[in-house]
mmCIF file of C-alpha atoms and ligand atoms in Angstrom:
data_model
loop_
_atom_site.group_PDB
_atom_site.id
_atom_site.type_symbol
_atom_site.label_atom_id
_atom_site.label_comp_id
_atom_site.label_asym_id
_atom_site.label_seq_id
_atom_site.Cartn_x
_atom_site.Cartn_y
_atom_site.Cartn_z
ATOM 1 C CA MET A 1 -6.272 -11.618 -19.742
ATOM 2 C CA PRO A 2 -3.207 -9.652 -18.181
ATOM 3 C CA VAL A 3 -0.625 -11.042 -15.852
ATOM 4 C CA LEU A 4 0.822 -8.988 -13.666
ATOM 5 C CA ILE A 5 3.443 -9.847 -10.852
ATOM 6 C CA PHE A 6 2.811 -7.868 -7.653
ATOM 7 C CA ALA A 7 5.671 -7.041 -6.224
ATOM 8 C CA THR A 8 5.608 -6.867 -2.107
ATOM 9 C CA HIS A 9 6.695 -9.873 0.431
ATOM 10 C CA ASN A 10 3.863 -8.537 2.481
ATOM 11 C CA PRO A 11 0.842 -11.166 2.545
ATOM 12 C CA HIS A 12 -1.670 -8.658 4.228
ATOM 13 C CA LYS A 13 -1.081 -6.636 0.842
ATOM 14 C CA LEU A 14 -1.384 -9.485 -1.236
ATOM 15 C CA GLN A 15 -4.657 -10.167 0.577
ATOM 16 C CA GLU A 16 -6.104 -7.005 0.189
ATOM 17 C CA VAL A 17 -5.135 -6.607 -3.141
ATOM 18 C CA GLN A 18 -6.540 -9.992 -4.402
ATOM 19 C CA SER A 19 -9.796 -8.969 -2.157
ATOM 20 C CA VAL A 20 -10.236 -6.245 -4.591
ATOM 21 C CA LEU A 21 -8.587 -7.333 -8.181
ATOM 22 C CA PRO A 22 -11.763 -8.528 -10.532
ATOM 23 C CA ALA A 23 -10.837 -12.228 -11.609
ATOM 24 C CA SER A 24 -10.077 -10.677 -15.248
ATOM 25 C CA ILE A 25 -6.371 -9.869 -14.164
ATOM 26 C CA ARG A 26 -4.081 -12.361 -13.265
ATOM 27 C CA LEU A 27 -2.447 -11.925 -10.157
ATOM 28 C CA LEU A 28 1.266 -13.516 -9.441
ATOM 29 C CA SER A 29 2.907 -13.397 -5.971
ATOM 30 C CA LEU A 30 6.373 -13.298 -5.882
ATOM 31 C CA GLN A 31 6.369 -16.672 -4.155
ATOM 32 C CA ASP A 32 4.628 -17.676 -6.896
ATOM 33 C CA VAL A 33 7.602 -16.565 -9.047
ATOM 34 C CA GLY A 34 10.076 -17.888 -6.671
ATOM 35 C CA TYR A 35 11.779 -14.281 -5.951
ATOM 36 C CA LYS A 36 12.778 -14.445 -2.624
ATOM 37 C CA GLU A 37 14.988 -11.130 -2.473
ATOM 38 C CA ASN A 38 14.278 -8.197 -0.251
ATOM 39 C CA ILE A 39 13.113 -5.447 -2.431
ATOM 40 C CA PRO A 40 14.993 -2.301 -1.171
ATOM 41 C CA GLU A 41 12.607 0.993 -0.224
ATOM 42 C CA PRO A 42 15.835 3.517 0.524
ATOM 43 C CA TYR A 43 13.502 7.091 -0.210
ATOM 44 C CA ASP A 44 11.758 9.192 1.566
ATOM 45 C CA THR A 45 8.530 9.484 -0.666
ATOM 46 C CA LEU A 46 5.904 7.116 -1.553
ATOM 47 C CA GLU A 47 6.670 7.376 -5.258
ATOM 48 C CA GLU A 48 10.363 7.111 -5.439
ATOM 49 C CA ASN A 49 9.778 4.058 -2.723
ATOM 50 C CA SER A 50 6.899 2.387 -4.952
ATOM 51 C CA ARG A 51 8.694 3.205 -8.493
ATOM 52 C CA VAL A 52 11.898 1.098 -7.699
ATOM 53 C CA LYS A 53 10.179 -1.688 -6.023
ATOM 54 C CA ALA A 54 8.565 -2.124 -9.240
ATOM 55 C CA LEU A 55 11.985 -1.458 -11.579
ATOM 56 C CA THR A 56 13.414 -4.010 -8.891
ATOM 57 C CA ILE A 57 11.338 -6.623 -10.449
ATOM 58 C CA TYR A 58 10.871 -5.452 -13.149
ATOM 59 C CA GLU A 59 14.800 -5.696 -13.979
ATOM 60 C CA ALA A 60 14.879 -9.032 -12.718
ATOM 61 C CA LEU A 61 12.415 -11.118 -14.544
ATOM 62 C CA GLN A 62 11.473 -8.652 -17.156
ATOM 63 C CA ARG A 63 8.411 -9.399 -17.140
ATOM 64 C CA ASP A 64 4.730 -6.860 -16.369
ATOM 65 C CA CYS A 65 4.949 -6.044 -12.400
ATOM 66 C CA PHE A 66 3.222 -3.828 -10.195
ATOM 67 C CA ALA A 67 4.452 -2.350 -6.752
ATOM 68 C CA GLU A 68 2.409 -0.135 -4.093
ATOM 69 C CA ASP A 69 4.251 1.658 -0.952
ATOM 70 C CA SER A 70 2.102 3.266 1.648
ATOM 71 C CA GLY A 71 1.983 5.472 4.944
ATOM 72 C CA LEU A 72 0.351 6.950 7.589
ATOM 73 C CA GLU A 73 0.655 10.647 6.921
ATOM 74 C CA VAL A 74 0.331 12.858 10.234
ATOM 75 C CA PRO A 75 0.044 16.322 9.824
ATOM 76 C CA ALA A 76 0.643 17.140 13.859
ATOM 77 C CA LEU A 77 4.239 15.202 13.246
ATOM 78 C CA ASN A 78 4.829 17.333 9.895
ATOM 79 C CA GLY A 79 3.598 14.520 8.171
ATOM 80 C CA ALA A 80 5.653 11.195 9.678
ATOM 81 C CA PRO A 81 5.757 8.604 9.660
ATOM 82 C CA GLY A 82 4.650 8.618 5.803
ATOM 83 C CA ALA A 83 7.411 6.807 3.557
ATOM 84 C CA ARG A 84 9.129 5.859 6.928
ATOM 85 C CA SER A 85 5.578 4.024 8.400
ATOM 86 C CA ALA A 86 7.139 0.056 8.069
ATOM 87 C CA ARG A 87 10.923 1.329 9.926
ATOM 88 C CA PHE A 88 9.122 4.049 12.535
ATOM 89 C CA ALA A 89 10.599 2.086 15.777
ATOM 90 C CA GLY A 90 13.433 1.074 13.614
ATOM 91 C CA ASP A 91 14.994 -0.708 10.692
ATOM 92 C CA HIS A 92 13.190 -4.331 11.363
ATOM 93 C CA ALA A 93 10.663 -2.797 14.575
ATOM 94 C CA SER A 94 7.347 -4.968 14.555
ATOM 95 C CA ASP A 95 4.219 -3.465 13.735
ATOM 96 C CA ALA A 96 3.164 -3.105 17.684
ATOM 97 C CA GLU A 97 6.496 -0.766 18.499
ATOM 98 C CA ASN A 98 5.623 1.258 15.383
ATOM 99 C CA LEU A 99 2.216 1.744 16.547
ATOM 100 C CA ALA A 100 3.431 2.220 20.673
ATOM 101 C CA LEU A 101 5.698 5.174 19.415
ATOM 102 C CA LEU A 102 3.047 6.819 17.193
ATOM 103 C CA LEU A 103 0.777 6.687 20.320
ATOM 104 C CA SER A 104 3.606 8.164 22.080
ATOM 105 C CA ARG A 105 4.098 10.720 19.624
ATOM 106 C CA MET A 106 0.376 11.566 19.445
ATOM 107 C CA GLU A 107 0.200 11.854 23.507
ATOM 108 C CA GLY A 108 -1.166 15.229 24.444
ATOM 109 C CA ILE A 109 -1.702 16.348 20.696
ATOM 110 C CA SER A 110 -5.829 16.967 19.689
ATOM 111 C CA ARG A 111 -4.853 17.737 16.329
ATOM 112 C CA ARG A 112 -5.379 13.700 15.572
ATOM 113 C CA GLU A 113 -5.821 14.001 12.155
ATOM 114 C CA ALA A 114 -4.195 12.068 10.028
ATOM 115 C CA ARG A 115 -4.198 10.429 6.102
ATOM 116 C CA PHE A 116 -3.098 6.619 4.984
ATOM 117 C CA ARG A 117 -1.393 6.822 1.240
ATOM 118 C CA THR A 118 -0.803 4.263 -1.516
ATOM 119 C CA VAL A 119 1.017 4.903 -4.372
ATOM 120 C CA ILE A 120 1.105 2.119 -6.720
ATOM 121 C CA THR A 121 3.580 2.156 -9.581
ATOM 122 C CA LEU A 122 2.457 -0.307 -12.614
ATOM 123 C CA ILE A 123 5.263 -1.457 -15.516
ATOM 124 C CA TRP A 124 3.367 -2.352 -18.707
ATOM 125 C CA GLN A 125 5.395 -3.099 -21.864
ATOM 126 C CA GLY A 126 8.400 -1.625 -20.581
ATOM 127 C CA LYS A 127 6.031 1.732 -19.808
ATOM 128 C CA LEU A 128 5.741 2.973 -15.979
ATOM 129 C CA HIS A 129 2.585 4.657 -14.956
ATOM 130 C CA GLN A 130 1.695 5.559 -11.393
ATOM 131 C CA VAL A 131 -2.046 6.234 -9.138
ATOM 132 C CA GLU A 132 -2.725 6.461 -5.820
ATOM 133 C CA GLY A 133 -5.052 6.287 -3.077
ATOM 134 C CA ILE A 134 -6.158 8.325 -0.155
ATOM 135 C CA CYS A 135 -7.948 7.742 3.054
ATOM 136 C CA GLU A 136 -8.698 10.607 5.728
ATOM 137 C CA GLY A 137 -9.161 9.772 9.120
ATOM 138 C CA THR A 138 -8.150 10.384 12.587
ATOM 139 C CA ILE A 139 -5.928 8.485 15.010
ATOM 140 C CA ALA A 140 -7.586 6.606 18.041
ATOM 141 C CA THR A 141 -6.146 7.815 21.557
ATOM 142 C CA ALA A 142 -6.180 3.879 22.430
ATOM 143 C CA PRO A 143 -5.791 0.964 20.365
ATOM 144 C CA ARG A 144 -9.197 -0.811 19.156
ATOM 145 C CA GLY A 145 -9.403 -4.655 17.717
ATOM 146 C CA LYS A 146 -7.774 -7.552 16.115
ATOM 147 C CA GLY A 147 -8.182 -7.185 12.298
ATOM 148 C CA GLY A 148 -5.951 -5.731 9.548
ATOM 149 C CA PHE A 149 -2.288 -5.040 10.301
ATOM 150 C CA GLY A 150 0.151 -1.928 10.770
ATOM 151 C CA TYR A 151 -1.376 1.031 12.411
ATOM 152 C CA ASP A 152 -4.906 -0.336 11.409
ATOM 153 C CA PRO A 153 -5.859 -0.578 15.401
ATOM 154 C CA VAL A 154 -5.404 3.013 15.656
ATOM 155 C CA PHE A 155 -6.787 4.880 12.823
ATOM 156 C CA ILE A 156 -10.599 5.599 12.137
ATOM 157 C CA PRO A 157 -11.676 6.333 8.504
ATOM 158 C CA GLU A 158 -13.741 9.876 7.950
ATOM 159 C CA GLY A 159 -17.279 8.347 8.079
ATOM 160 C CA SER A 160 -16.766 5.306 10.160
ATOM 161 C CA GLN A 161 -16.719 5.213 14.412
ATOM 162 C CA GLN A 162 -14.791 2.069 13.908
ATOM 163 C CA THR A 163 -10.956 2.062 13.213
ATOM 164 C CA PHE A 164 -10.124 -0.808 10.430
ATOM 165 C CA ALA A 165 -9.046 -3.298 12.906
ATOM 166 C CA GLU A 166 -12.898 -3.347 13.947
ATOM 167 C CA MET A 167 -13.750 -4.075 10.888
ATOM 168 C CA SER A 168 -13.823 -7.283 8.079
ATOM 169 C CA LEU A 169 -11.916 -6.665 5.099
ATOM 170 C CA ASP A 170 -14.906 -5.714 3.138
ATOM 171 C CA GLU A 171 -15.767 -3.120 5.387
ATOM 172 C CA LYS A 172 -11.915 -1.667 5.481
ATOM 173 C CA ASN A 173 -12.363 -1.834 1.328
ATOM 174 C CA GLN A 174 -15.150 0.620 1.236
ATOM 175 C CA PHE A 175 -12.478 3.283 2.803
ATOM 176 C CA SER A 176 -9.089 2.126 2.239
ATOM 177 C CA HIS A 177 -6.760 4.192 0.873
ATOM 178 C CA ARG A 178 -5.143 0.452 -1.160
ATOM 179 C CA ALA A 179 -8.876 -0.755 -2.066
ATOM 180 C CA LYS A 180 -8.928 2.846 -3.669
ATOM 181 C CA ALA A 181 -5.394 2.831 -5.269
ATOM 182 C CA ILE A 182 -6.550 -0.600 -6.472
ATOM 183 C CA ARG A 183 -9.383 0.321 -8.476
ATOM 184 C CA ALA A 184 -7.451 2.974 -10.099
ATOM 185 C CA PHE A 185 -5.245 0.674 -10.672
ATOM 186 C CA CYS A 186 -7.652 -1.674 -12.549
ATOM 187 C CA ASP A 187 -9.053 1.232 -14.846
ATOM 188 C CA LEU A 188 -5.463 2.008 -15.633
ATOM 189 C CA VAL A 189 -5.073 -1.892 -16.694
ATOM 190 C CA TYR A 190 -8.356 -2.042 -18.863
ATOM 191 C CA ARG A 191 -7.408 0.963 -20.673
ATOM 192 C CA LEU A 192 -3.868 0.236 -21.981
ATOM 193 C CA THR A 193 -5.018 -3.750 -22.140
ATOM 194 C CA ALA A 194 -7.638 -1.793 -24.587
ATOM 195 C CA GLU A 195 -5.045 0.378 -25.945
ATOM 196 C CA SER A 196 -2.748 -2.284 -26.758
ATOM 197 C CA ASP A 197 -5.561 -4.499 -28.047
ATOM 198 C CA SER A 198 -6.413 -2.101 -30.765
ATOM 199 C CA ARG A 199 -3.170 -1.451 -32.268
HETATM 200 P P1 ITT B 1 5.923 -4.266 0.247
HETATM 201 O O1 ITT B 1 7.104 -5.540 0.496
HETATM 202 O O2 ITT B 1 5.235 -4.024 -0.114
HETATM 203 O O3 ITT B 1 7.525 -3.340 0.494
HETATM 204 P P2 ITT B 1 6.377 -3.014 3.585
HETATM 205 O O4 ITT B 1 5.398 -4.129 4.746
HETATM 206 O O5 ITT B 1 7.444 -2.997 3.643
HETATM 207 O O6 ITT B 1 5.768 -4.541 1.855
HETATM 208 P P3 ITT B 1 5.290 -0.442 2.768
HETATM 209 O O7 ITT B 1 6.606 -0.321 2.529
HETATM 210 O O8 ITT B 1 4.477 -0.245 2.018
HETATM 211 O O9 ITT B 1 5.379 -1.880 3.120
HETATM 212 O O10 ITT B 1 5.190 -0.370 4.489
HETATM 213 C C1 ITT B 1 3.857 -0.081 4.631
HETATM 214 C C2 ITT B 1 3.614 0.335 6.223
HETATM 215 O O11 ITT B 1 3.044 1.386 6.471
HETATM 216 C C3 ITT B 1 3.143 -1.122 6.811
HETATM 217 O O12 ITT B 1 4.309 -1.865 7.408
HETATM 218 C C4 ITT B 1 2.194 -0.639 7.927
HETATM 219 O O13 ITT B 1 3.256 -0.100 9.294
HETATM 220 C C5 ITT B 1 1.863 1.088 7.438
HETATM 221 N N1 ITT B 1 0.743 0.338 6.566
HETATM 222 C C6 ITT B 1 0.568 0.285 5.234
HETATM 223 N N2 ITT B 1 -1.058 0.203 4.877
HETATM 224 C C7 ITT B 1 -1.693 0.021 5.894
HETATM 225 C C8 ITT B 1 -3.050 -0.271 6.321
HETATM 226 O O14 ITT B 1 -3.801 -0.535 5.580
HETATM 227 N N3 ITT B 1 -3.102 -0.588 7.254
HETATM 228 C C9 ITT B 1 -2.227 -0.334 8.675
HETATM 229 N N4 ITT B 1 -0.870 -0.393 7.961
HETATM 230 C C10 ITT B 1 -0.481 0.149 7.005
#
């Protein structure tokens, strides 16, 4: 059975990934392995930040691991907040501050389409692999709902009238960027496991 360390300090991500991952892949959190350091994410792209997060844990622990970087991309804001989604309103900004800044930047803008994107980097037997998941949608004019995290109260995925924050986790998983990326990630892990078993 593949055992993988998930390189995140975000408990919401851990819960979402656990809810999609099959029992045949065993997940260890950073808490499980006693890793408390901050993981830097200094770049302007999800691909690079996802890669550096996974490499940080691989270099520290020398074990198979994966990381994800996610962001909200709004074309009317030239792709912002993007890779800076967690730090949009400042380095230690809260979800509420980031969300308030997004709504104020979107005031009076009628082009409200947006997309969430997740890039997962897996380091498996020393080799690096990446997969992504995308969820298209629109930005609501005011927050709705109490579930989820981050920008969930203002993001309405295509095919629904509800924001992510108005959905249960199972409902969010039917649409979300992270759930799609995790499904692609599972396919990748199965393929790599089968390849190494046949060697
Ligand atoms: P790591 O430890 O994994 O780095 P993080 O919270 O720093 O956790 P990111 O750097 O990937 O995560 O930042 C993602 C930010 O994008 C997150 O703080 C939210 O503001 C937003 N975000 C990502 N996925 C989201 C989702 O499913 N719903 C709402 N907001 C989301």
